[in-house]
mmCIF file of C-alpha atoms in Angstrom:
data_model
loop_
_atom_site.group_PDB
_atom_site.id
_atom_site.type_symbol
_atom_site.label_atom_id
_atom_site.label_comp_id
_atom_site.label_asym_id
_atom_site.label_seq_id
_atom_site.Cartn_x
_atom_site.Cartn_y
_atom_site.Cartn_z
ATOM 1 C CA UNK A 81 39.079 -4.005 51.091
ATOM 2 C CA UNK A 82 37.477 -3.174 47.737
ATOM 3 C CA UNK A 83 38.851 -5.730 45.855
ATOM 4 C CA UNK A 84 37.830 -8.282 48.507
ATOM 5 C CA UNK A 85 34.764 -7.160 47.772
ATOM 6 C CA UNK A 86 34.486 -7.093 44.203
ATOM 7 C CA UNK A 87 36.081 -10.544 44.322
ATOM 8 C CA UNK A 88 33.609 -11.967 46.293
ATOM 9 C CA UNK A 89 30.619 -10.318 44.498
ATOM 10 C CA UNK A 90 32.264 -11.943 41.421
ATOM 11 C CA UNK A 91 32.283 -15.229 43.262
ATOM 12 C CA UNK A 92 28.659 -15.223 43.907
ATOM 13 C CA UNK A 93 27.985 -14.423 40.464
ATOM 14 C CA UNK A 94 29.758 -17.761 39.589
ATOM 15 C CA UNK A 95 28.346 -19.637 42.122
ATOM 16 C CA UNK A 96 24.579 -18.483 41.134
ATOM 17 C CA UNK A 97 25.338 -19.256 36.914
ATOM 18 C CA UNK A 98 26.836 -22.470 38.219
ATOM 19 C CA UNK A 99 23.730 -23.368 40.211
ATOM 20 C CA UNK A 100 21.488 -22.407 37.589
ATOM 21 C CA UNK A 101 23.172 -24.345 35.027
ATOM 22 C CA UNK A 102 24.165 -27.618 37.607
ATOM 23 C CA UNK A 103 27.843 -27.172 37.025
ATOM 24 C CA UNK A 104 30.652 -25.892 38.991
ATOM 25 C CA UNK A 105 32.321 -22.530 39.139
ATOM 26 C CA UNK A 106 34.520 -23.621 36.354
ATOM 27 C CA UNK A 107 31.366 -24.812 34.411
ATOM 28 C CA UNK A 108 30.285 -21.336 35.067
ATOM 29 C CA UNK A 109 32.953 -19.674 33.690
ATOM 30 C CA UNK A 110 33.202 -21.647 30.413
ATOM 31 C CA UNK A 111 29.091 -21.374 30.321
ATOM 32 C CA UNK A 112 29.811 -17.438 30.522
ATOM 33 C CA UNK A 113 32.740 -17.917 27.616
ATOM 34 C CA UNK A 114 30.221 -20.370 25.199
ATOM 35 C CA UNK A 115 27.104 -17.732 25.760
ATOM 36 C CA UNK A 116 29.446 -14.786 24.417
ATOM 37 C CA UNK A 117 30.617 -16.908 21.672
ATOM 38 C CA UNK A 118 26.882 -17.578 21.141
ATOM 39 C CA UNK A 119 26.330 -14.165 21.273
ATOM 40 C CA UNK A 120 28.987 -13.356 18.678
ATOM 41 C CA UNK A 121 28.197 -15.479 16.201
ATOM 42 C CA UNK A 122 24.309 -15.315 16.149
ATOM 43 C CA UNK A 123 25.057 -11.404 15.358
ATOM 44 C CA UNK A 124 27.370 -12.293 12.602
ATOM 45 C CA UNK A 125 25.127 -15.320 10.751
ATOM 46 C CA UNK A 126 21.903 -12.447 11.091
ATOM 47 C CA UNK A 127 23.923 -9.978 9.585
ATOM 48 C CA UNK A 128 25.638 -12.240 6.751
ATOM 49 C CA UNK A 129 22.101 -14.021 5.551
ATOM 50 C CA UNK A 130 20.824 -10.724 5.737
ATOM 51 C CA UNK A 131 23.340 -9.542 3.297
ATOM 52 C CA UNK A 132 23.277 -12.392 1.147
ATOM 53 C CA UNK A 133 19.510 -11.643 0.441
ATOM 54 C CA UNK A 134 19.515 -8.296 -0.652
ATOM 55 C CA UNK A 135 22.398 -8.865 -2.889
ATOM 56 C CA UNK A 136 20.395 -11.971 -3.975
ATOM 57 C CA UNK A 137 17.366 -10.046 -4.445
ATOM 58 C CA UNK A 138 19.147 -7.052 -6.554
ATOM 59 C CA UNK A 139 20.886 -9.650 -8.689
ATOM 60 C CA UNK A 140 17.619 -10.788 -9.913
ATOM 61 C CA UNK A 141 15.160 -7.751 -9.313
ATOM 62 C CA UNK A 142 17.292 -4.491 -9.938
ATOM 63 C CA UNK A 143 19.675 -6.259 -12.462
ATOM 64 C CA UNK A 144 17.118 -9.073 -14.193
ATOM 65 C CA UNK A 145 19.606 -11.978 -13.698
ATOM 66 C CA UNK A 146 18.518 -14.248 -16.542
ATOM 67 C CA UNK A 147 17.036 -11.733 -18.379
ATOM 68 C CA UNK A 148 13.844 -11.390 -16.509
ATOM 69 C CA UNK A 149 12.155 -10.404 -13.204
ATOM 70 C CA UNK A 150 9.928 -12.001 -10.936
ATOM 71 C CA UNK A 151 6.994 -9.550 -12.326
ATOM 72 C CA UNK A 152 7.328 -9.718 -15.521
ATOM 73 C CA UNK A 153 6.973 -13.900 -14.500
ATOM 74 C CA UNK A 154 3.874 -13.301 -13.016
ATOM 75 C CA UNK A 155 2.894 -11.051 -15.770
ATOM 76 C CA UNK A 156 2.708 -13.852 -17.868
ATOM 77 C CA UNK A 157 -0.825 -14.841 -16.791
ATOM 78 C CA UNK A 158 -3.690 -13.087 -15.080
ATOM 79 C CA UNK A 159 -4.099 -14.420 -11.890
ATOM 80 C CA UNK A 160 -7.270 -12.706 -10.237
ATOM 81 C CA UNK A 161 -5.960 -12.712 -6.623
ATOM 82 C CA UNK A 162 -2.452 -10.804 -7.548
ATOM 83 C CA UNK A 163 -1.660 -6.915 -6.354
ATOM 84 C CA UNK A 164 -0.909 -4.538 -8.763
ATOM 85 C CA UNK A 165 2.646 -3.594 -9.448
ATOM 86 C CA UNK A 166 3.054 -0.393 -7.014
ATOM 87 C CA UNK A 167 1.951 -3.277 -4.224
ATOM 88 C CA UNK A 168 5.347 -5.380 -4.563
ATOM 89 C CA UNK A 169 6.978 -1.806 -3.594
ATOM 90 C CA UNK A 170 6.196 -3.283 0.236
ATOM 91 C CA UNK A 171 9.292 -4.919 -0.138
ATOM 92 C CA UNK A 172 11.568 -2.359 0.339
ATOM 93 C CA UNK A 173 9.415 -1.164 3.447
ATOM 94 C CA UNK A 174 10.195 -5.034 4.976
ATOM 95 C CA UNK A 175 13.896 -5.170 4.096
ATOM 96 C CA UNK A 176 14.530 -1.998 6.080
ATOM 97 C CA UNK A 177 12.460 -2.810 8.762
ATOM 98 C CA UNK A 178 14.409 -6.135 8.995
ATOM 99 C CA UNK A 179 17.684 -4.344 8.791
ATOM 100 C CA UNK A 180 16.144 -1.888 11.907
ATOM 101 C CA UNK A 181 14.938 -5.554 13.665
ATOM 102 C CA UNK A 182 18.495 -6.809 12.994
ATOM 103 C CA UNK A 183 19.757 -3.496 14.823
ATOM 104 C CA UNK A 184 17.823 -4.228 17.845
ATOM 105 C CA UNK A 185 18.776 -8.265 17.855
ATOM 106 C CA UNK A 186 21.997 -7.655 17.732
ATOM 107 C CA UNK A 187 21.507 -5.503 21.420
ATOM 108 C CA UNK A 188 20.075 -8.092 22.772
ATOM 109 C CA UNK A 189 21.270 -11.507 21.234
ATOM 110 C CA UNK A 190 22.864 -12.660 24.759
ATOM 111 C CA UNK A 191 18.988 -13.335 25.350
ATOM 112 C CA UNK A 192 18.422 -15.573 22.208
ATOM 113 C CA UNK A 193 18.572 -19.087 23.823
ATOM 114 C CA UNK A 194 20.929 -21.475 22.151
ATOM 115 C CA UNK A 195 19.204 -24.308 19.331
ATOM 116 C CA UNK A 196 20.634 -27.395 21.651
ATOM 117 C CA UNK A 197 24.112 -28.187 21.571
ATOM 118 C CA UNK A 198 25.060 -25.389 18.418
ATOM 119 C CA UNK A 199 26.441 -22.164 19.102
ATOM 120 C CA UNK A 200 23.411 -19.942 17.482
ATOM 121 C CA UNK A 201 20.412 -18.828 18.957
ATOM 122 C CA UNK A 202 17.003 -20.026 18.303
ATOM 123 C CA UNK A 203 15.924 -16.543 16.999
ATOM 124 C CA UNK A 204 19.155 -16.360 14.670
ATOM 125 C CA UNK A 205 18.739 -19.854 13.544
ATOM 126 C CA UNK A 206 15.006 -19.570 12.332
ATOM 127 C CA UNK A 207 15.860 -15.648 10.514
ATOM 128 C CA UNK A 208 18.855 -17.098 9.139
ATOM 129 C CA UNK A 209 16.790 -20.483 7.296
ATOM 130 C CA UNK A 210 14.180 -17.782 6.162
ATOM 131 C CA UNK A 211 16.844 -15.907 4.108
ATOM 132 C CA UNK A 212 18.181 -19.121 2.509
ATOM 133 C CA UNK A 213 14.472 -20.088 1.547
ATOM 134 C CA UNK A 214 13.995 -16.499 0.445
ATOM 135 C CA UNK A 215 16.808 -16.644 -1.863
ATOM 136 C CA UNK A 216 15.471 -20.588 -2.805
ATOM 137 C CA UNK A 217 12.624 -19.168 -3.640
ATOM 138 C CA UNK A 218 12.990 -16.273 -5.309
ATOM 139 C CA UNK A 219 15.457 -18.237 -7.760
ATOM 140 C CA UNK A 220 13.185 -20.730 -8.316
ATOM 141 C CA UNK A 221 9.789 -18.478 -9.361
ATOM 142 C CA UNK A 222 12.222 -16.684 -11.473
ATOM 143 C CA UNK A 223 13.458 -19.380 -13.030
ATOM 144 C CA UNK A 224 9.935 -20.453 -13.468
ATOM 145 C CA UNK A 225 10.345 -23.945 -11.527
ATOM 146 C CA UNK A 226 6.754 -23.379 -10.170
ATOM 147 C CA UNK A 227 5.947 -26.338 -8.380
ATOM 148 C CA UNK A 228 9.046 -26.310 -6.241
ATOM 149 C CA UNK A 229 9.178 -22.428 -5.865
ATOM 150 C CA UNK A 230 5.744 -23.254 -3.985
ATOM 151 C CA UNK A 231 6.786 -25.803 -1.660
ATOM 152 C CA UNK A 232 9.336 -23.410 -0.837
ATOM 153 C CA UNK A 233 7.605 -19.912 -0.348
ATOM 154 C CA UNK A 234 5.042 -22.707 1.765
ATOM 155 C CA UNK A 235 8.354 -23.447 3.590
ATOM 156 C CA UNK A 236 9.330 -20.110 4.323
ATOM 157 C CA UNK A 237 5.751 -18.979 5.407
ATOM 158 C CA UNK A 238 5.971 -21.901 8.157
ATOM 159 C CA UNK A 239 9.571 -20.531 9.474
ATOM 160 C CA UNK A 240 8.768 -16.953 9.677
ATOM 161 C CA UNK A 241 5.489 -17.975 11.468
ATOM 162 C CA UNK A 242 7.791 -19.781 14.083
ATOM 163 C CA UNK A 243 10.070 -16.677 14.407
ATOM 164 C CA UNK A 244 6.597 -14.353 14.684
ATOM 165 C CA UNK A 245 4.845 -16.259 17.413
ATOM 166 C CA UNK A 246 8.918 -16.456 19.150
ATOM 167 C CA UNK A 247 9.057 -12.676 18.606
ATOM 168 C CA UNK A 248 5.790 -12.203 19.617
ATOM 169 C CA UNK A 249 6.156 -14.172 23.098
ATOM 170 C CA UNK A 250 9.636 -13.079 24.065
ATOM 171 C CA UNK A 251 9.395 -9.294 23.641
ATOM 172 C CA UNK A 252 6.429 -6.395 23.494
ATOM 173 C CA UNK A 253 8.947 -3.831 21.656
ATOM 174 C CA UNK A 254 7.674 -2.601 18.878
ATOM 175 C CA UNK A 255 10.851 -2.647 17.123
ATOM 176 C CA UNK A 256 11.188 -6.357 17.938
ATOM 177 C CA UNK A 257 7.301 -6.915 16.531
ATOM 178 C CA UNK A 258 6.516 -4.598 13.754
ATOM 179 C CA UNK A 259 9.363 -5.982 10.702
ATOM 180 C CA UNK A 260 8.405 -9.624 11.548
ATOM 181 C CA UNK A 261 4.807 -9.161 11.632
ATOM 182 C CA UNK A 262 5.011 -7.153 8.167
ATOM 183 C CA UNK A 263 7.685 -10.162 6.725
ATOM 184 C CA UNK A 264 5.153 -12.747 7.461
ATOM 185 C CA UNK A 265 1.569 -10.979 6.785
ATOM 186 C CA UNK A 266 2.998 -10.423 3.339
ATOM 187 C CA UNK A 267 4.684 -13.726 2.699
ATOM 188 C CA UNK A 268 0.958 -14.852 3.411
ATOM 189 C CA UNK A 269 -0.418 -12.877 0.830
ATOM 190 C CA UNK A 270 2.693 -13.848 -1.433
ATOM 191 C CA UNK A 271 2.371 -17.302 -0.762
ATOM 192 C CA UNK A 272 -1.502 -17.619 -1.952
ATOM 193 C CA UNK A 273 -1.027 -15.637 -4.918
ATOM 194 C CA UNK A 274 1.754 -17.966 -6.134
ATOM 195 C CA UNK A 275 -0.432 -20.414 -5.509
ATOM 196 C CA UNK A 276 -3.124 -18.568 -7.613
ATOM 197 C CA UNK A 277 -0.882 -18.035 -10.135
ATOM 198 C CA UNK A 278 0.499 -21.593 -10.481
ATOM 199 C CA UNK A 279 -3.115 -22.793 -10.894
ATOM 200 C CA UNK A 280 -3.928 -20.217 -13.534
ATOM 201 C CA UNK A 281 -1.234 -21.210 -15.443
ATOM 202 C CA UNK A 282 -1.781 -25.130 -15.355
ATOM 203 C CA UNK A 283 -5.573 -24.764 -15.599
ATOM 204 C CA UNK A 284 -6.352 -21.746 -18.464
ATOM 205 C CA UNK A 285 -8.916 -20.833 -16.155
ATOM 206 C CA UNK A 286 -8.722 -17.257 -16.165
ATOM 207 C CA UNK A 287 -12.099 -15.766 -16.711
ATOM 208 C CA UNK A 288 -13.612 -19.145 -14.596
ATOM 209 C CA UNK A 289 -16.345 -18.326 -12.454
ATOM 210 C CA UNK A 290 -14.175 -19.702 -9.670
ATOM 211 C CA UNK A 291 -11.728 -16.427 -10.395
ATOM 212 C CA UNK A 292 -13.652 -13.430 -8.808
ATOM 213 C CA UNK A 293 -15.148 -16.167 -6.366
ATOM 214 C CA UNK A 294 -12.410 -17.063 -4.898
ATOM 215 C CA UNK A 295 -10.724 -13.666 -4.144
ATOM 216 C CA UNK A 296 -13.634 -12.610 -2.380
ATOM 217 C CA UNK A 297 -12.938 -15.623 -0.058
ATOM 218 C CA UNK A 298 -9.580 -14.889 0.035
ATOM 219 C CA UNK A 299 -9.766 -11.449 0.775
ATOM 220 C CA UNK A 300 -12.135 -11.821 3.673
ATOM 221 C CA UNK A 301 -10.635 -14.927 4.613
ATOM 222 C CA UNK A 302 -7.201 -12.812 5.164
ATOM 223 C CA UNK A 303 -9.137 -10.011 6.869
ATOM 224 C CA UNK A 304 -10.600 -12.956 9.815
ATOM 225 C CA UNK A 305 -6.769 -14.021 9.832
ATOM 226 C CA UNK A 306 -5.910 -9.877 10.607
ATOM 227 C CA UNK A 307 -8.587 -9.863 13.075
ATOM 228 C CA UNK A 308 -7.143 -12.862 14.857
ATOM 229 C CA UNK A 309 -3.832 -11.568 14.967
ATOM 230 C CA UNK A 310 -4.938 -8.223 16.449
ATOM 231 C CA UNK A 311 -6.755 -9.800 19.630
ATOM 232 C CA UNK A 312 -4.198 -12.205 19.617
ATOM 233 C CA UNK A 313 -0.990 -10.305 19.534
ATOM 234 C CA UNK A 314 -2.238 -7.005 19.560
ATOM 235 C CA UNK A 315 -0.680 -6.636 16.391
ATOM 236 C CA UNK A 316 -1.624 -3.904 13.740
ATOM 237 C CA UNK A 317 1.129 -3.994 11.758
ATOM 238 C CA UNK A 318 -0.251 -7.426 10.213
ATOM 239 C CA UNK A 319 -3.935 -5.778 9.127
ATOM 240 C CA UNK A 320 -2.102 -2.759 7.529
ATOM 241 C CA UNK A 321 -0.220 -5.115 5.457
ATOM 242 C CA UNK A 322 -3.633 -7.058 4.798
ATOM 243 C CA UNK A 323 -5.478 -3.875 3.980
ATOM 244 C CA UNK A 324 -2.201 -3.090 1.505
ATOM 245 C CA UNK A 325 -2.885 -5.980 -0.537
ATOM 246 C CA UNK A 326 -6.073 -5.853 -1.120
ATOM 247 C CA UNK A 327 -6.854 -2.916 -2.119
ATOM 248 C CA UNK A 328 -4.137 -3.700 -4.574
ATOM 249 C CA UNK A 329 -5.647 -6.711 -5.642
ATOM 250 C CA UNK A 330 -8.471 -4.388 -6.530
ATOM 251 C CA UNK A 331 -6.436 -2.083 -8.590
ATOM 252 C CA UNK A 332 -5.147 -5.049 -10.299
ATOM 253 C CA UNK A 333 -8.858 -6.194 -11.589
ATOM 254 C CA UNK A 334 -9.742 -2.481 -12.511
ATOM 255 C CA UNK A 335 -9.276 -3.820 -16.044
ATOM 256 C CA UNK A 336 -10.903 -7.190 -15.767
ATOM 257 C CA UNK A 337 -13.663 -6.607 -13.879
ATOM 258 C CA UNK A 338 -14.566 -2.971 -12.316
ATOM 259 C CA UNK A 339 -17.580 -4.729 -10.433
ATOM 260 C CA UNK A 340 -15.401 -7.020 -9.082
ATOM 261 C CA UNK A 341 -12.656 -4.872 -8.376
ATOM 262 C CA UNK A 342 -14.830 -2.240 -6.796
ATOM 263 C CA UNK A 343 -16.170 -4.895 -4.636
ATOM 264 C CA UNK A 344 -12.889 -5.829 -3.250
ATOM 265 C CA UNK A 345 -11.142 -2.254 -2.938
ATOM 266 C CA UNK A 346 -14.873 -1.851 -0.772
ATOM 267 C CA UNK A 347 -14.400 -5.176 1.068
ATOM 268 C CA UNK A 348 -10.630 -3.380 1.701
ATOM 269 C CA UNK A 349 -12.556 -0.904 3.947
ATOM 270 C CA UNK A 350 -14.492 -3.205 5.912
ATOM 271 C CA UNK A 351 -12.007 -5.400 6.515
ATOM 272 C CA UNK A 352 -9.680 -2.306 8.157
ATOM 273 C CA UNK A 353 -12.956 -1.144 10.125
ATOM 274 C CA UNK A 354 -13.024 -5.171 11.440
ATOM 275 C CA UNK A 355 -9.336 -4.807 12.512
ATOM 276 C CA UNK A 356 -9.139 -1.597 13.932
ATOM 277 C CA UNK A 357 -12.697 0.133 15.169
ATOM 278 C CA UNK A 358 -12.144 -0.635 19.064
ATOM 279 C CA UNK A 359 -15.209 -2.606 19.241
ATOM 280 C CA UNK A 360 -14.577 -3.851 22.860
ATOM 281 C CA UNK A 361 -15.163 -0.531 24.188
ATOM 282 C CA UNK A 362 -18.680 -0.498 22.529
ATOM 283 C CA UNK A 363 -19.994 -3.943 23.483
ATOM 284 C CA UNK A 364 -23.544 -3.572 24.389
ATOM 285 C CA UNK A 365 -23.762 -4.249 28.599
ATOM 286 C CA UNK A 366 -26.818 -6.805 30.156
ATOM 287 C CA UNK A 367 -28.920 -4.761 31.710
ATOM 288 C CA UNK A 368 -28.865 -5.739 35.487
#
């Protein structure tokens, strides 16, 4: 009698997947085998690009593949919106958050959706094209091919944005949230201070006018963005990483301009009181 029942609970099963998914109990059943392969190889391509990376990243960082590093590149020119050294530490913080993210996709990858007719999730396809860009990139600044190491960090800002706002919609774990939102609030800083740099280097211009200027801009131009993503996505893992960088940027100009770089460590502190004073629960009432 048990196993009559078991066998028809198991039936039902089939019959709902094959309804859902306008097939046939058979179609079912290979729909059930295709999601587990899905399953098994989104997992294994995370895991793998994942790997790749570091070892990518301590090839040319830890070991100075080439002979160089990617800061003693930038080094080359004073950029005014650039973080002091200690600031590129934040990279170690994101790499183990995305091997704790990577812990926590790979319990739940039967939920990442398949990209059409492939056999890899959506989530797993868009973290797996962000490590090969990461390693494109990070090749390319070292090697000091500029103008194509910025189309590419541009590139990899736009992917990680898609796999934010797809984080950001599908799940409200914090383990899920926090190591993307820190990935891609830093690539944004990263991104406009290649820029920054690139221009510095082409133009001279490093004591222009438009220098302190523009990281002023910049800097409060970030904090709006931090602002936004905290009402938006209730996410304060993005303004910490905000906050981060610019008070580094203002340890960086110590030497160029203390005015300057006073101004910018103090514009640090406003923008974190922006982000994270709970103004909503001191909005003035209309008097009735």
């Amino acid at each position: 009698m048990g196993d009559s029942a078991s066998s028809a609970v198991y039936h039902q099963r089939r019959q709902s997947v094959a309804q859902a998914t306008g097939g046939t109990w058979r179609d079912a059943g290979c729909y059930g085998i295709n999601r587990a392969r899905t399953t098994r190889t989104s997992i294994a391509l995370v895991w793998a690009a994942y790997v790749v990376t570091i070892a990518c990243n301590a090839a040319f960082e830890v070991f100075a593949l080439g002979g160089t590093t990617s800061a003693e590149v930038s080094g080359e020119v004073f950029a005014w919106f650039t973080p002091a050294g200690y600031v590129f530490s934040i990279w170690s913080v994101i790499y183990l958050a995305l091997a704790v993210w990577l812990v926590a996709y790979s319990g739940d990858a039967s939920h990442d959706e398949p990209l059409g007719s492939l056999q890899i999730g959506k989530t797993a396809s868009l973290f797996t094209v962000s490590c090969a860009l990461n390693i494109a990139w990070l090749a390319l600044w070292h090697f000091e091919a500029f103008v194509p190491s910025i189309i590419v960090i541009a590139a990899l800002l736009a992917v990680v944005g898609m796999l934010y706002v797809r984080v950001n919609t599908q799940s409200s774990r914090l383990v899920d949230r926090v190591p993307i939102s820190l990935y891609f609030a830093w690539l944004g800083v990263a991104t406009v201070a290649d820029i920054a740099h690139v221009i510095t280097r082409f133009t001279g211009a490093e004591q222009s006018i438009l220098q302190p200027a523009s990281t002023l801009v910049l800097a409060i131009a970030f904090f709006a963005l931090a602002v936004y993503m905290k009402r938006t996505y209730d996410d304060y893992a993005f303004g910490a990483v905000i906050v981060w960088a610019v008070v580094g940027i203002g340890v960086h100009l110590m030497n160029a301009n203390i005015a300057i770089a006073v101004l910018t460590i103090m514009l640090a502190g406003f923008g974190a009181l922006a982000v994270y004073f709970p103004w909503e629960k001191y909005r003035l009432q209309p008097r009735k």
